PDB file of C-alpha atoms in Angstrom:
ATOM      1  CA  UNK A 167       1.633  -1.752  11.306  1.00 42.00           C
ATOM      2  CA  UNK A 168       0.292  -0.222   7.828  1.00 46.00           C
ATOM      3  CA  UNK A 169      -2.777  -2.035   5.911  1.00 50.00           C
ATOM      4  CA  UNK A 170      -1.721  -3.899   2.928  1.00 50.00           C
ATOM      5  CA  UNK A 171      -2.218  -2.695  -0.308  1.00 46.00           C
ATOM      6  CA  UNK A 172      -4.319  -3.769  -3.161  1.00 40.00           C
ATOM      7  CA  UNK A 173      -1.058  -5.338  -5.077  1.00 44.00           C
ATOM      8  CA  UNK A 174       0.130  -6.845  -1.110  1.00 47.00           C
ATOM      9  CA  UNK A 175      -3.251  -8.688  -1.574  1.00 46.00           C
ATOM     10  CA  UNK A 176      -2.407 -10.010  -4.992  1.00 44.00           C
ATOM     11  CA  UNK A 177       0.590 -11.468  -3.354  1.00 52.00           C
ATOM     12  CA  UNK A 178       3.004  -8.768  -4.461  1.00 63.00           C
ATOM     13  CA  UNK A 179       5.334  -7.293  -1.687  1.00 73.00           C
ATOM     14  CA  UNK A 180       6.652  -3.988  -1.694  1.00 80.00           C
ATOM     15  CA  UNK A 181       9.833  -2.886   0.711  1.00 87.00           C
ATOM     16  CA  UNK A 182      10.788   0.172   2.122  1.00 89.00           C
ATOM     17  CA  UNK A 183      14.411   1.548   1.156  1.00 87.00           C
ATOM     18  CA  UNK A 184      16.210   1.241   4.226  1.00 92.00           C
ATOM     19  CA  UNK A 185      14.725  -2.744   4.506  1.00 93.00           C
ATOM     20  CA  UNK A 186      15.589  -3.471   0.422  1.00 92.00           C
ATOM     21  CA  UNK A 187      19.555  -1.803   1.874  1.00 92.00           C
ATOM     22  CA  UNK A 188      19.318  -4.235   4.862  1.00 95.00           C
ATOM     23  CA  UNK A 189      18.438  -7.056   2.821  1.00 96.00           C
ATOM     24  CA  UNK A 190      21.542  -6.658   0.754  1.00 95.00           C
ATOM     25  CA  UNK A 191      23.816  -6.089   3.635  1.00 96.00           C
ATOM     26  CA  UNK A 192      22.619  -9.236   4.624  1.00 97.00           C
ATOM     27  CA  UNK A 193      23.301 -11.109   1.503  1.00 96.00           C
ATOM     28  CA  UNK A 194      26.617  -9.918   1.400  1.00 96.00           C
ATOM     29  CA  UNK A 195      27.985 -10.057   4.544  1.00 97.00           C
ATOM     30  CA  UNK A 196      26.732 -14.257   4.077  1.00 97.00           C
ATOM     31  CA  UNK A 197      28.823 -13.741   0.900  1.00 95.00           C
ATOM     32  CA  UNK A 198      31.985 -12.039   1.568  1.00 95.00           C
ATOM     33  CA  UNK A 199      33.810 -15.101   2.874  1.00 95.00           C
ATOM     34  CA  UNK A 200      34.390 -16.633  -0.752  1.00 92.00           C
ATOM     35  CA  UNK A 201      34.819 -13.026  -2.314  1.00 91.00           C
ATOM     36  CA  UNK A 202      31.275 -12.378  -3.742  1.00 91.00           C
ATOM     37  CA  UNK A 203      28.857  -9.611  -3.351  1.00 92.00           C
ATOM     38  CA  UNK A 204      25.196  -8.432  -4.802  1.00 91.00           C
ATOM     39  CA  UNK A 205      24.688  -5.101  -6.084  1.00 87.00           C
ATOM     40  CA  UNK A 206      21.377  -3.338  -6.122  1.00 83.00           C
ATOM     41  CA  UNK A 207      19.802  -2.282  -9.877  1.00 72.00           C
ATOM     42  CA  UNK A 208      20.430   0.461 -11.281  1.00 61.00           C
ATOM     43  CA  UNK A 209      17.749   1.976 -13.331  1.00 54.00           C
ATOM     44  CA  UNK A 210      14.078   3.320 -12.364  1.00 53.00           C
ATOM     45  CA  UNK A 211      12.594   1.737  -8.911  1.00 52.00           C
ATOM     46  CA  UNK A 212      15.987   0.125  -8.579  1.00 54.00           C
ATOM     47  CA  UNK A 213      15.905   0.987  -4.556  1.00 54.00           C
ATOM     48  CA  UNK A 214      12.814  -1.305  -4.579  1.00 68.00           C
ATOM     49  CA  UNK A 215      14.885  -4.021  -5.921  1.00 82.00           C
ATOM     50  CA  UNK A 216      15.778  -6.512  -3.206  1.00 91.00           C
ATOM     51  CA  UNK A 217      18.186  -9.014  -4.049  1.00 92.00           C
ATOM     52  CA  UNK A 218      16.069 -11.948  -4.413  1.00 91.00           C
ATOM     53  CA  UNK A 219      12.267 -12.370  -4.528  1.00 90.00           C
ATOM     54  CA  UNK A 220      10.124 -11.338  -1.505  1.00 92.00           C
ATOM     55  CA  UNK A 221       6.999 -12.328  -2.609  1.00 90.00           C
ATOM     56  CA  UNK A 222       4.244 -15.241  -0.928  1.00 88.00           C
ATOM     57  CA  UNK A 223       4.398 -18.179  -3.183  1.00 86.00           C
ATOM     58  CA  UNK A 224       0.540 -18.123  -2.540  1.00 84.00           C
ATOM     59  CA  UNK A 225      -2.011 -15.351  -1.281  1.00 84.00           C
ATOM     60  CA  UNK A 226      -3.247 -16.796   2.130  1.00 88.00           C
ATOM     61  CA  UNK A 227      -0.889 -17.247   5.187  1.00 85.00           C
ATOM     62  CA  UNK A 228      -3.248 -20.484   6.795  1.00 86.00           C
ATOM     63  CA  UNK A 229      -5.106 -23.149   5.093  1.00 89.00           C
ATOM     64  CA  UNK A 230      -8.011 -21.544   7.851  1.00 90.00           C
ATOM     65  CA  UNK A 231      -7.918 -18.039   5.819  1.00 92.00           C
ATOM     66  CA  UNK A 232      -7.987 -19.666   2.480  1.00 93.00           C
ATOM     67  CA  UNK A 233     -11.224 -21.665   3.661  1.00 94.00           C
ATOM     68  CA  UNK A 234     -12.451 -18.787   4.685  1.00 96.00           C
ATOM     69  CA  UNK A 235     -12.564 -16.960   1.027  1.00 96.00           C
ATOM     70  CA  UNK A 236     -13.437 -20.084  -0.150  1.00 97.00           C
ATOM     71  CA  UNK A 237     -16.637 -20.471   1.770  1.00 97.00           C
ATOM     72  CA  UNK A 238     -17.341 -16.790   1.248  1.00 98.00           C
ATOM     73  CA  UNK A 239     -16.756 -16.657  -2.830  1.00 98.00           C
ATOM     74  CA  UNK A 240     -18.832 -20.266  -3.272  1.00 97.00           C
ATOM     75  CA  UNK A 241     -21.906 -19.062  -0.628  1.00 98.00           C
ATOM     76  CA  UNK A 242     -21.864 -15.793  -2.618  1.00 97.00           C
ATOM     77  CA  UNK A 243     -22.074 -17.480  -6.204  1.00 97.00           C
ATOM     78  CA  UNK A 244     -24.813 -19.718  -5.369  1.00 97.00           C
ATOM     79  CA  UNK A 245     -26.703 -16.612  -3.724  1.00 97.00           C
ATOM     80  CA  UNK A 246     -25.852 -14.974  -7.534  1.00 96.00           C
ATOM     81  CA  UNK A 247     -27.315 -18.319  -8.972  1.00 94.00           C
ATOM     82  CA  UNK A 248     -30.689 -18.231  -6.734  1.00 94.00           C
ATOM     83  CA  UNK A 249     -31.073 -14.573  -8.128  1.00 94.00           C
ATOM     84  CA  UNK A 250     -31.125 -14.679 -11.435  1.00 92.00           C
ATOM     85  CA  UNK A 251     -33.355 -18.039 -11.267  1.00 90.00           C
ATOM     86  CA  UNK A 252     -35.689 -16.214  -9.351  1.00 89.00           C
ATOM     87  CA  UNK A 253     -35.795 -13.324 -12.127  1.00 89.00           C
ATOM     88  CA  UNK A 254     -35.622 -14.916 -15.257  1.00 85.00           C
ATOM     89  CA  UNK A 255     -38.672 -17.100 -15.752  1.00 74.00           C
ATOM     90  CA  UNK A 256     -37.748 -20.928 -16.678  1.00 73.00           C
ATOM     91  CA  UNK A 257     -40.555 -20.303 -19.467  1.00 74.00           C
ATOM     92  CA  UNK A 258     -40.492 -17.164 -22.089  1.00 76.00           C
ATOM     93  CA  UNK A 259     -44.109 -16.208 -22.950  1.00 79.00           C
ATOM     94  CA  UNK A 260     -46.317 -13.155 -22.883  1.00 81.00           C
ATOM     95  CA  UNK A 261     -47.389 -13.603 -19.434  1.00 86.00           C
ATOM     96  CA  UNK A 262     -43.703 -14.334 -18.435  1.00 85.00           C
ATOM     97  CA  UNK A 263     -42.654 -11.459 -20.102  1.00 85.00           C
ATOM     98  CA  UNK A 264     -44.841  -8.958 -18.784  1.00 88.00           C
ATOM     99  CA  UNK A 265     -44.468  -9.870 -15.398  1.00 89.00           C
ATOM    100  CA  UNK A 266     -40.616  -9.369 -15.972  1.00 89.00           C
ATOM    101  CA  UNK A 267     -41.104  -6.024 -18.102  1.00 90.00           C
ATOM    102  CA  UNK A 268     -43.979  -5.365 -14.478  1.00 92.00           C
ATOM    103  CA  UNK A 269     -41.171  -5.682 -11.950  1.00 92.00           C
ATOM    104  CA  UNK A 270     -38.222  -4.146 -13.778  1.00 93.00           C
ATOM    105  CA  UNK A 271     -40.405  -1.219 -13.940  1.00 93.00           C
ATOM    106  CA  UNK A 272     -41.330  -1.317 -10.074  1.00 94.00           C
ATOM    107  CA  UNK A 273     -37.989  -1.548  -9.289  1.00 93.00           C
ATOM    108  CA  UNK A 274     -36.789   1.735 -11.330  1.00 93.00           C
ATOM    109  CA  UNK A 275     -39.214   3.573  -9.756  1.00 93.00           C
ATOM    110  CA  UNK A 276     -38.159   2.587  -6.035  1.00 93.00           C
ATOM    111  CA  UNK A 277     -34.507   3.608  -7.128  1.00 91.00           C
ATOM    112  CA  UNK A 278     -35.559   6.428  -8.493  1.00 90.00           C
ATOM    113  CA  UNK A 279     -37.542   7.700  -5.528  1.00 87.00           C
ATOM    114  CA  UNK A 280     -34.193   6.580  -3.582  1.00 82.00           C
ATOM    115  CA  UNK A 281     -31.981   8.929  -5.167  1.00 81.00           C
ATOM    116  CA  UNK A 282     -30.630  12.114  -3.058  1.00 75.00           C
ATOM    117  CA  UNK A 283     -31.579  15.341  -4.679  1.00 73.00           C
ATOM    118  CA  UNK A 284     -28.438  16.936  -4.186  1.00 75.00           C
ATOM    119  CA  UNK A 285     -25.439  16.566  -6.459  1.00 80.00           C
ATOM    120  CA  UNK A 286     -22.997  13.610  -6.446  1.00 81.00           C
ATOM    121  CA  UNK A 287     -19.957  14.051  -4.527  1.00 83.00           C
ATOM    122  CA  UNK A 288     -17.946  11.217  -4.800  1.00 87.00           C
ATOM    123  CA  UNK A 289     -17.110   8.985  -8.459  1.00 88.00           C
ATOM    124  CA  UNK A 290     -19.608   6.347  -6.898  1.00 86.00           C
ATOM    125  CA  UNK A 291     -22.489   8.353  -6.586  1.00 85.00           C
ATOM    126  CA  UNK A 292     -22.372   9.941  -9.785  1.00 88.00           C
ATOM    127  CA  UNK A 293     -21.931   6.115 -11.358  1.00 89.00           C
ATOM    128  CA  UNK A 294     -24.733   5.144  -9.269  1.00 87.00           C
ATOM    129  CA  UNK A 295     -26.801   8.101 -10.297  1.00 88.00           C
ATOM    130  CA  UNK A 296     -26.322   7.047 -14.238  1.00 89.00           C
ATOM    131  CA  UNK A 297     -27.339   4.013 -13.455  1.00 90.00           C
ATOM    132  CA  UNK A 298     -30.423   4.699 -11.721  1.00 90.00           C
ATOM    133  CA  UNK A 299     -31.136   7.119 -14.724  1.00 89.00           C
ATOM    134  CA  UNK A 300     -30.374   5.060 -17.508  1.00 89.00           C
ATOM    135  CA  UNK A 301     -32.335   2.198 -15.840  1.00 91.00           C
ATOM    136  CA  UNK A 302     -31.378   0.473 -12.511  1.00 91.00           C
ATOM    137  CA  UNK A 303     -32.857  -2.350 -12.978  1.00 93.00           C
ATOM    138  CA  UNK A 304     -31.467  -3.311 -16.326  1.00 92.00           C
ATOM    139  CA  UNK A 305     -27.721  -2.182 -15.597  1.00 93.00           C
ATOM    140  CA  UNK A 306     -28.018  -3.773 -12.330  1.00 93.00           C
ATOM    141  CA  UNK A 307     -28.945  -7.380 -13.829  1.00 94.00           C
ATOM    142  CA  UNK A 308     -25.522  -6.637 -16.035  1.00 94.00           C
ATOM    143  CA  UNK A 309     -23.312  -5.542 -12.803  1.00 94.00           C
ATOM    144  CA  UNK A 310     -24.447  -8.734 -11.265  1.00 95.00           C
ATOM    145  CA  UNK A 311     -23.861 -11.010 -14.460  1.00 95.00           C
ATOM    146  CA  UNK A 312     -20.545  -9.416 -14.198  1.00 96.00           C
ATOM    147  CA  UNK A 313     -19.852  -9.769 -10.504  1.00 96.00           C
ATOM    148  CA  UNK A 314     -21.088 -13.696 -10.850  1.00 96.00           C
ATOM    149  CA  UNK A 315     -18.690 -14.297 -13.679  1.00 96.00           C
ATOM    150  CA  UNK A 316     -15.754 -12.791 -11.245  1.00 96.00           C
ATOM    151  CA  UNK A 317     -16.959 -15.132  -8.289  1.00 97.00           C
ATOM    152  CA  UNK A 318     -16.595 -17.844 -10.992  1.00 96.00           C
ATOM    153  CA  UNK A 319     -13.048 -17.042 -12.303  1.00 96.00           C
ATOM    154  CA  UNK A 320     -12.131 -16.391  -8.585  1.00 95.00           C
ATOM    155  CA  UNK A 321     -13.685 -20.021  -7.796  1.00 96.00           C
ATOM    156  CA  UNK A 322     -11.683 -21.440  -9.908  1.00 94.00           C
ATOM    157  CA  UNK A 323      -8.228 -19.532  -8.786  1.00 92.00           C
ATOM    158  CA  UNK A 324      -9.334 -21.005  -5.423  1.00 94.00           C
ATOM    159  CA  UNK A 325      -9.661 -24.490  -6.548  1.00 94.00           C
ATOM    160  CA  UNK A 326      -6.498 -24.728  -7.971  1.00 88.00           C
ATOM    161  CA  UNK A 327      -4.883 -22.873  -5.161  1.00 89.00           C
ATOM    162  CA  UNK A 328      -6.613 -25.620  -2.629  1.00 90.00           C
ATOM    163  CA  UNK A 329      -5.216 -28.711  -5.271  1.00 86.00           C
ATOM    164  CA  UNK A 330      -1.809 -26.813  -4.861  1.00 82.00           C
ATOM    165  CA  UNK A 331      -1.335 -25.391  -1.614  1.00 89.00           C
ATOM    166  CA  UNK A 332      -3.966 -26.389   0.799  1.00 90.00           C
ATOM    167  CA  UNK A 333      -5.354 -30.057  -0.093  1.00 87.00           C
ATOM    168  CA  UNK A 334      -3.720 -31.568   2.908  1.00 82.00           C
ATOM    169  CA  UNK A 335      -4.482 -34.757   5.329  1.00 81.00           C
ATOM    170  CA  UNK A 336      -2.247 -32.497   7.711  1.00 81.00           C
ATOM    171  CA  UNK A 337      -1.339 -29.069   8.674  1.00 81.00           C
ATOM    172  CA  UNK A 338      -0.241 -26.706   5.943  1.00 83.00           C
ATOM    173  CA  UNK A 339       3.154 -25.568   6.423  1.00 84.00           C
ATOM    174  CA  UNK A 340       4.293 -21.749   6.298  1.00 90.00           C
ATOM    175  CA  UNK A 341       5.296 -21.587   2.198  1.00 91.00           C
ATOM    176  CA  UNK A 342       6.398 -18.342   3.281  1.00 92.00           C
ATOM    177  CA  UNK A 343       9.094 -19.371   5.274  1.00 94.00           C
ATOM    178  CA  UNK A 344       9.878 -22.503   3.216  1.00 93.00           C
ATOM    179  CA  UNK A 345      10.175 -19.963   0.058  1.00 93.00           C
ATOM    180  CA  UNK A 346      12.341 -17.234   1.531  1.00 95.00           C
ATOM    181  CA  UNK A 347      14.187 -19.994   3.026  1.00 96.00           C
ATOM    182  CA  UNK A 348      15.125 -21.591  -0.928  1.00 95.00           C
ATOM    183  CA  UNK A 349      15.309 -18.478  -2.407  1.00 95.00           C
ATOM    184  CA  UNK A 350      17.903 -17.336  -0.577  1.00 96.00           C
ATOM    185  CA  UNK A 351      20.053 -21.462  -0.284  1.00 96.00           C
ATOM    186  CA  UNK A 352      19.603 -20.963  -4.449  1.00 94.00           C
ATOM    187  CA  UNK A 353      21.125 -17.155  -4.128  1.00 94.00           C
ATOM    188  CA  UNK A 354      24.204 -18.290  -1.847  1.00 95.00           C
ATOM    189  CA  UNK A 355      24.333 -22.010  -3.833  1.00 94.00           C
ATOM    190  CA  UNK A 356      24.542 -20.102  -7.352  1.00 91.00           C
ATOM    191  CA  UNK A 357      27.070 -17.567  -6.128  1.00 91.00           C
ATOM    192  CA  UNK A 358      29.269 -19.723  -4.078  1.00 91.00           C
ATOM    193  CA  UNK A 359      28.794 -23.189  -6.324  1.00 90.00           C
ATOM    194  CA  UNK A 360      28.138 -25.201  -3.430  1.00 92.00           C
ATOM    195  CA  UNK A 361      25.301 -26.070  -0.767  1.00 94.00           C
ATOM    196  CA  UNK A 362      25.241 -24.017   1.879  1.00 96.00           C
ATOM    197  CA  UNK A 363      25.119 -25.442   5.487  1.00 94.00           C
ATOM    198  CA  UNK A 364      22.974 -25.038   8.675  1.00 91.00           C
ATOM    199  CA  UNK A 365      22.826 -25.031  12.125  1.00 84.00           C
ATOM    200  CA  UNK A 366      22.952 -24.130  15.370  1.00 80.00           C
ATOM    201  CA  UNK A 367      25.662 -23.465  18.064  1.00 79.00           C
ATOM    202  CA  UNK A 368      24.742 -26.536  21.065  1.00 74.00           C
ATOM    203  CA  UNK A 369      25.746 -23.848  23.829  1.00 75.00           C
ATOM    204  CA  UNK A 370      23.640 -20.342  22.821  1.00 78.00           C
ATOM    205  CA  UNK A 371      21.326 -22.071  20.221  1.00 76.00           C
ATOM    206  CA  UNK A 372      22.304 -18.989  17.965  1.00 88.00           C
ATOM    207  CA  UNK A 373      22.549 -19.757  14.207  1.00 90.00           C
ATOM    208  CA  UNK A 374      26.337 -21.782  13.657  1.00 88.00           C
ATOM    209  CA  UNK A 375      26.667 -20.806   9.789  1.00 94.00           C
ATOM    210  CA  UNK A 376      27.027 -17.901   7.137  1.00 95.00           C
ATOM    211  CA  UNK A 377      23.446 -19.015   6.068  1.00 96.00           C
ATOM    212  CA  UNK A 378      21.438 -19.613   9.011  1.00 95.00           C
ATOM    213  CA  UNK A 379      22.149 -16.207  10.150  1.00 96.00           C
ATOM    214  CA  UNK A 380      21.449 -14.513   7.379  1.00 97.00           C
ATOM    215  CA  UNK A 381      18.240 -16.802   7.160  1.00 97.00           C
ATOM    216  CA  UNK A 382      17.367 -15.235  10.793  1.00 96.00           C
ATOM    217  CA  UNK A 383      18.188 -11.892  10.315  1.00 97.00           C
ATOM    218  CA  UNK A 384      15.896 -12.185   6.666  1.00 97.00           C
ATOM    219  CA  UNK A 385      13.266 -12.971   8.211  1.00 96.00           C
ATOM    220  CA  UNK A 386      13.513 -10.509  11.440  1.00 96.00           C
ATOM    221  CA  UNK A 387      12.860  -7.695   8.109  1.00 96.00           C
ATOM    222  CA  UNK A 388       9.955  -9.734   6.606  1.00 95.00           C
ATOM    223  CA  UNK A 389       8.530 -10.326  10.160  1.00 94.00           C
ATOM    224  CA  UNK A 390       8.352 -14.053   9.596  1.00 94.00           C
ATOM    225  CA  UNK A 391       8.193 -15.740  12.851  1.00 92.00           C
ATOM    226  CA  UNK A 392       9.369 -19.226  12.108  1.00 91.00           C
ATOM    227  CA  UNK A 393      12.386 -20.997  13.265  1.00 90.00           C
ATOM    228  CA  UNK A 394      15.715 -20.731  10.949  1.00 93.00           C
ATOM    229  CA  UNK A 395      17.041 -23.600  11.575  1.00 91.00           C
ATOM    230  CA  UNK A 396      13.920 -25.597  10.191  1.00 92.00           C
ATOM    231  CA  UNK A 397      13.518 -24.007   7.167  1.00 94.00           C
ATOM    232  CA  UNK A 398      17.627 -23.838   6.592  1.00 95.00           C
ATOM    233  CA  UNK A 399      17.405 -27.977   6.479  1.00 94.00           C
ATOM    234  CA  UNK A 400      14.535 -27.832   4.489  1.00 94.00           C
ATOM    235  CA  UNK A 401      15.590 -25.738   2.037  1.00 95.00           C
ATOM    236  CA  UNK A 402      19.099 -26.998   1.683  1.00 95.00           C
ATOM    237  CA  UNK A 403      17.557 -30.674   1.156  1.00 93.00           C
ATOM    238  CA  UNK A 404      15.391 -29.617  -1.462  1.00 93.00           C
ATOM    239  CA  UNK A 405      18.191 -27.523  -3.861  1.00 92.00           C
ATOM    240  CA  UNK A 406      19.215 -29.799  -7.257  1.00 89.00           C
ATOM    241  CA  UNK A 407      22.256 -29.645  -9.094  1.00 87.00           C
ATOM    242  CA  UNK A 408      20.835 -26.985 -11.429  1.00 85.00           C
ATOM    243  CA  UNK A 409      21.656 -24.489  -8.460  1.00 87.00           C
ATOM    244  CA  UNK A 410      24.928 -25.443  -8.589  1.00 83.00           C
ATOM    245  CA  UNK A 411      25.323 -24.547 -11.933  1.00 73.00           C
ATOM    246  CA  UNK A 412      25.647 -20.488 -12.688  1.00 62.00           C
ATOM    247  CA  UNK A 413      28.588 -19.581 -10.215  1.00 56.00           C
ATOM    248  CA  UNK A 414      30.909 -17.059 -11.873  1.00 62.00           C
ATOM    249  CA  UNK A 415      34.449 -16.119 -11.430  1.00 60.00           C
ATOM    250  CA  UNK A 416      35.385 -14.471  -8.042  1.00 58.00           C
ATOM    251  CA  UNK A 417      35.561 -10.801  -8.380  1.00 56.00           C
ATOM    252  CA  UNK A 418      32.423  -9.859 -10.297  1.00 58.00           C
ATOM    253  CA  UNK A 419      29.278  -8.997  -8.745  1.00 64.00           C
ATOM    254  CA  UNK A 420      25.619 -10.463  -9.602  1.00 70.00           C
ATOM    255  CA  UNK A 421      23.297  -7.738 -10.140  1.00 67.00           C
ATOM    256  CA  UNK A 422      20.049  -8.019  -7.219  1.00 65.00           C
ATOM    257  CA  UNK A 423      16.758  -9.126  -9.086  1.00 60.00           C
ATOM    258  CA  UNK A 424      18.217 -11.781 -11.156  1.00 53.00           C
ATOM    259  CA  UNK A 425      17.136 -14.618  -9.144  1.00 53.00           C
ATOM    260  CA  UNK A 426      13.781 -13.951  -9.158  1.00 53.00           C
ATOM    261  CA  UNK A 427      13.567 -14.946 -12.793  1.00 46.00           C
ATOM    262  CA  UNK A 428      11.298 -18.151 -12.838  1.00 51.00           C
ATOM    263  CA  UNK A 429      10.641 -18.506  -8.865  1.00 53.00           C
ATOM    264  CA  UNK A 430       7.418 -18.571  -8.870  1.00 55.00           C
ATOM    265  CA  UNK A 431       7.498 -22.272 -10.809  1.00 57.00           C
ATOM    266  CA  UNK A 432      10.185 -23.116  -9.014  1.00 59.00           C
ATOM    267  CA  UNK A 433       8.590 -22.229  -5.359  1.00 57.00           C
ATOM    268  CA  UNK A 434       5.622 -24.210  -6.745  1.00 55.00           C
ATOM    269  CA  UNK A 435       7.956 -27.198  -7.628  1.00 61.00           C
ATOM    270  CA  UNK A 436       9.917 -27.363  -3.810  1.00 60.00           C
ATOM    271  CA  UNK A 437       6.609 -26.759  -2.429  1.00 61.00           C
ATOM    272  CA  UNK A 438       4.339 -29.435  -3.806  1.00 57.00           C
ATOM    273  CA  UNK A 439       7.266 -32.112  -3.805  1.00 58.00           C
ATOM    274  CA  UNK A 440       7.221 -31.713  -0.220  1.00 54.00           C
ATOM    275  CA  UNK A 441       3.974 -31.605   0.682  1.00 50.00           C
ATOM    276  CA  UNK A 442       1.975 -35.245   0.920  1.00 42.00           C
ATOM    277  CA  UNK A 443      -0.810 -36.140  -0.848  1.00 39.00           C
ATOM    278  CA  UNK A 444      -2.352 -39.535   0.449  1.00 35.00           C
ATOM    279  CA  UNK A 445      -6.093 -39.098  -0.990  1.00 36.00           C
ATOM    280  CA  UNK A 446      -8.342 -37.989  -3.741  1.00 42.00           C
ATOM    281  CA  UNK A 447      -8.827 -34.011  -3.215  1.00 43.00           C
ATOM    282  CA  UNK A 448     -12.200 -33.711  -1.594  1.00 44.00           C
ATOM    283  CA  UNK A 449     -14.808 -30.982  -2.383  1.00 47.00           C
ATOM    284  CA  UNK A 450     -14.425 -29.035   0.519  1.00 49.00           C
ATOM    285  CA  UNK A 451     -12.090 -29.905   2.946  1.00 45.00           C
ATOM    286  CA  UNK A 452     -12.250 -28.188   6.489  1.00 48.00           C
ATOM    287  CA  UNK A 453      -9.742 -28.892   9.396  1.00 44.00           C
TER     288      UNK A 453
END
């Protein structure tokens, strides 16, 4: 399996062709008893365009891997904190401010002498280089103001992903799964104008509806190992009756893409109704 990309770790997900072409077979095979049908985009990147949105609702798959960064970005900004206390006197006077002006100047010279003597190969080495030359010890003391401000912002994303997602007296569920899983009940509820169904055949144990099938064969392509069945009830409990409300004439088709319009809010919505809160957030939870 490939490593994810920079925008897979921002939570975007990118498809090849032939799975984007699957997806809407999929779609439209659940549609094609009550005459309806999704076409792809047409424009630039419109083979990229699955028919409904394929992205996590949040960027971690466990509540384990969120603690994880969390521990990691909050150990890393106090170590930030303990730095520049330990540089920057609590006291500005001469004697304070030579013995600052004494170590910057030790520490150029060290990175100096550190330096290779051949020329930079790579974009890093030449920044690093500049640095050194301009004055290392300076530019550093910016880089790292910079780099604590981003472990602060990123802090912050954290804590509101952990109030959102992961601030649970139980285990998290897979928001993947539930959000595929309501993406595609809106999809089929908005073409068709009614709920779909779910559930399983008591002999085989093989999905019994238009839905659930296309529910297992979705996540088969987005290698989602969850049950269909449990996410099909879950999902089809948790539609309103403003998913009822865009169906369109038989015979015209809904362009792919257009339900991804607003899902994010809406994912964040069906999530958080369903997932119990019984206490005050605590500072740092573990499991």
């Amino acid at each position: 399996m490939s490593q994810p990309t920079f925008m897979q770790h921002l939570g975007f997900r990118t498809l090849p062709a032939e799975d984007v072409q699957k997806l809407y077979s999929i779609v439209n095979v659940m549609l094609a008893p009550f005459g309806r049908a999704v076409e792809p985009m047409v424009g630039v990147f419109s083979e990229r365009q699955p028919p409904f949105d394929v992205n996590k609702p949040t960027q971690f798959d466990s509540k384990q891997e969120f603690q994880r960064q969390y521990d990691a970005v909050t150990a890393g900004l106090e170590n930030l904190q303990s730095f520049f206390q330990a540089v920057f006197p609590d006291e500005e006077n001469d004697k304070t401010q030579r013995e600052y002006l004494d170590l910057a100047i030790a520490i150029d010279v060290i990175m100096r002498k550190s330096l290779p003597r051949a020329s930079p190969d790579t974009c890093t080495d030449l920044v690093r280089r500049n640095v050194v030359e301009i004055g290392g010890f300076n530019v550093g003391l910016h880089v790292m103001n910079d780099l604590r401000n981003a472990f602060q912002e990123r802090l912050q994303e954290l804590e509101d992903q952990r109030e959102q997602f992961w601030n649970l007296p139980h285990r998290a569920p897979d928001y993947y799964a539930r959000a595929i899983a309501l993406r595609l009940a809106r999809l089929y509820a908005r073409e068709v104008g009614e709920r779909p169904t779910y559930g399983t055949s008591g002999e085989t144990g093989e999905p019994s509806t238009g839905y659930t099938r296309a529910l297992r064969d979705v996540f088969e392509i987005l290698e989602i190992d969850a049950r269909e069945k449990i996410y099909a009830t879950w999902a089809v409990k948790h539609l309103n009756d403003d998913d009822l409300k865009t169906a369109r004439p038989p015979g015209l088709a809904t362009v792919g893409g257009l339900f991804q319009v607003g899902t994010k809010k809406q994912d964040e919505r069906s999530l958080l109704k369903a997932s119990a809160r019984v206490s005050k957030p605590k500072k740092d939870p573990k499991d």
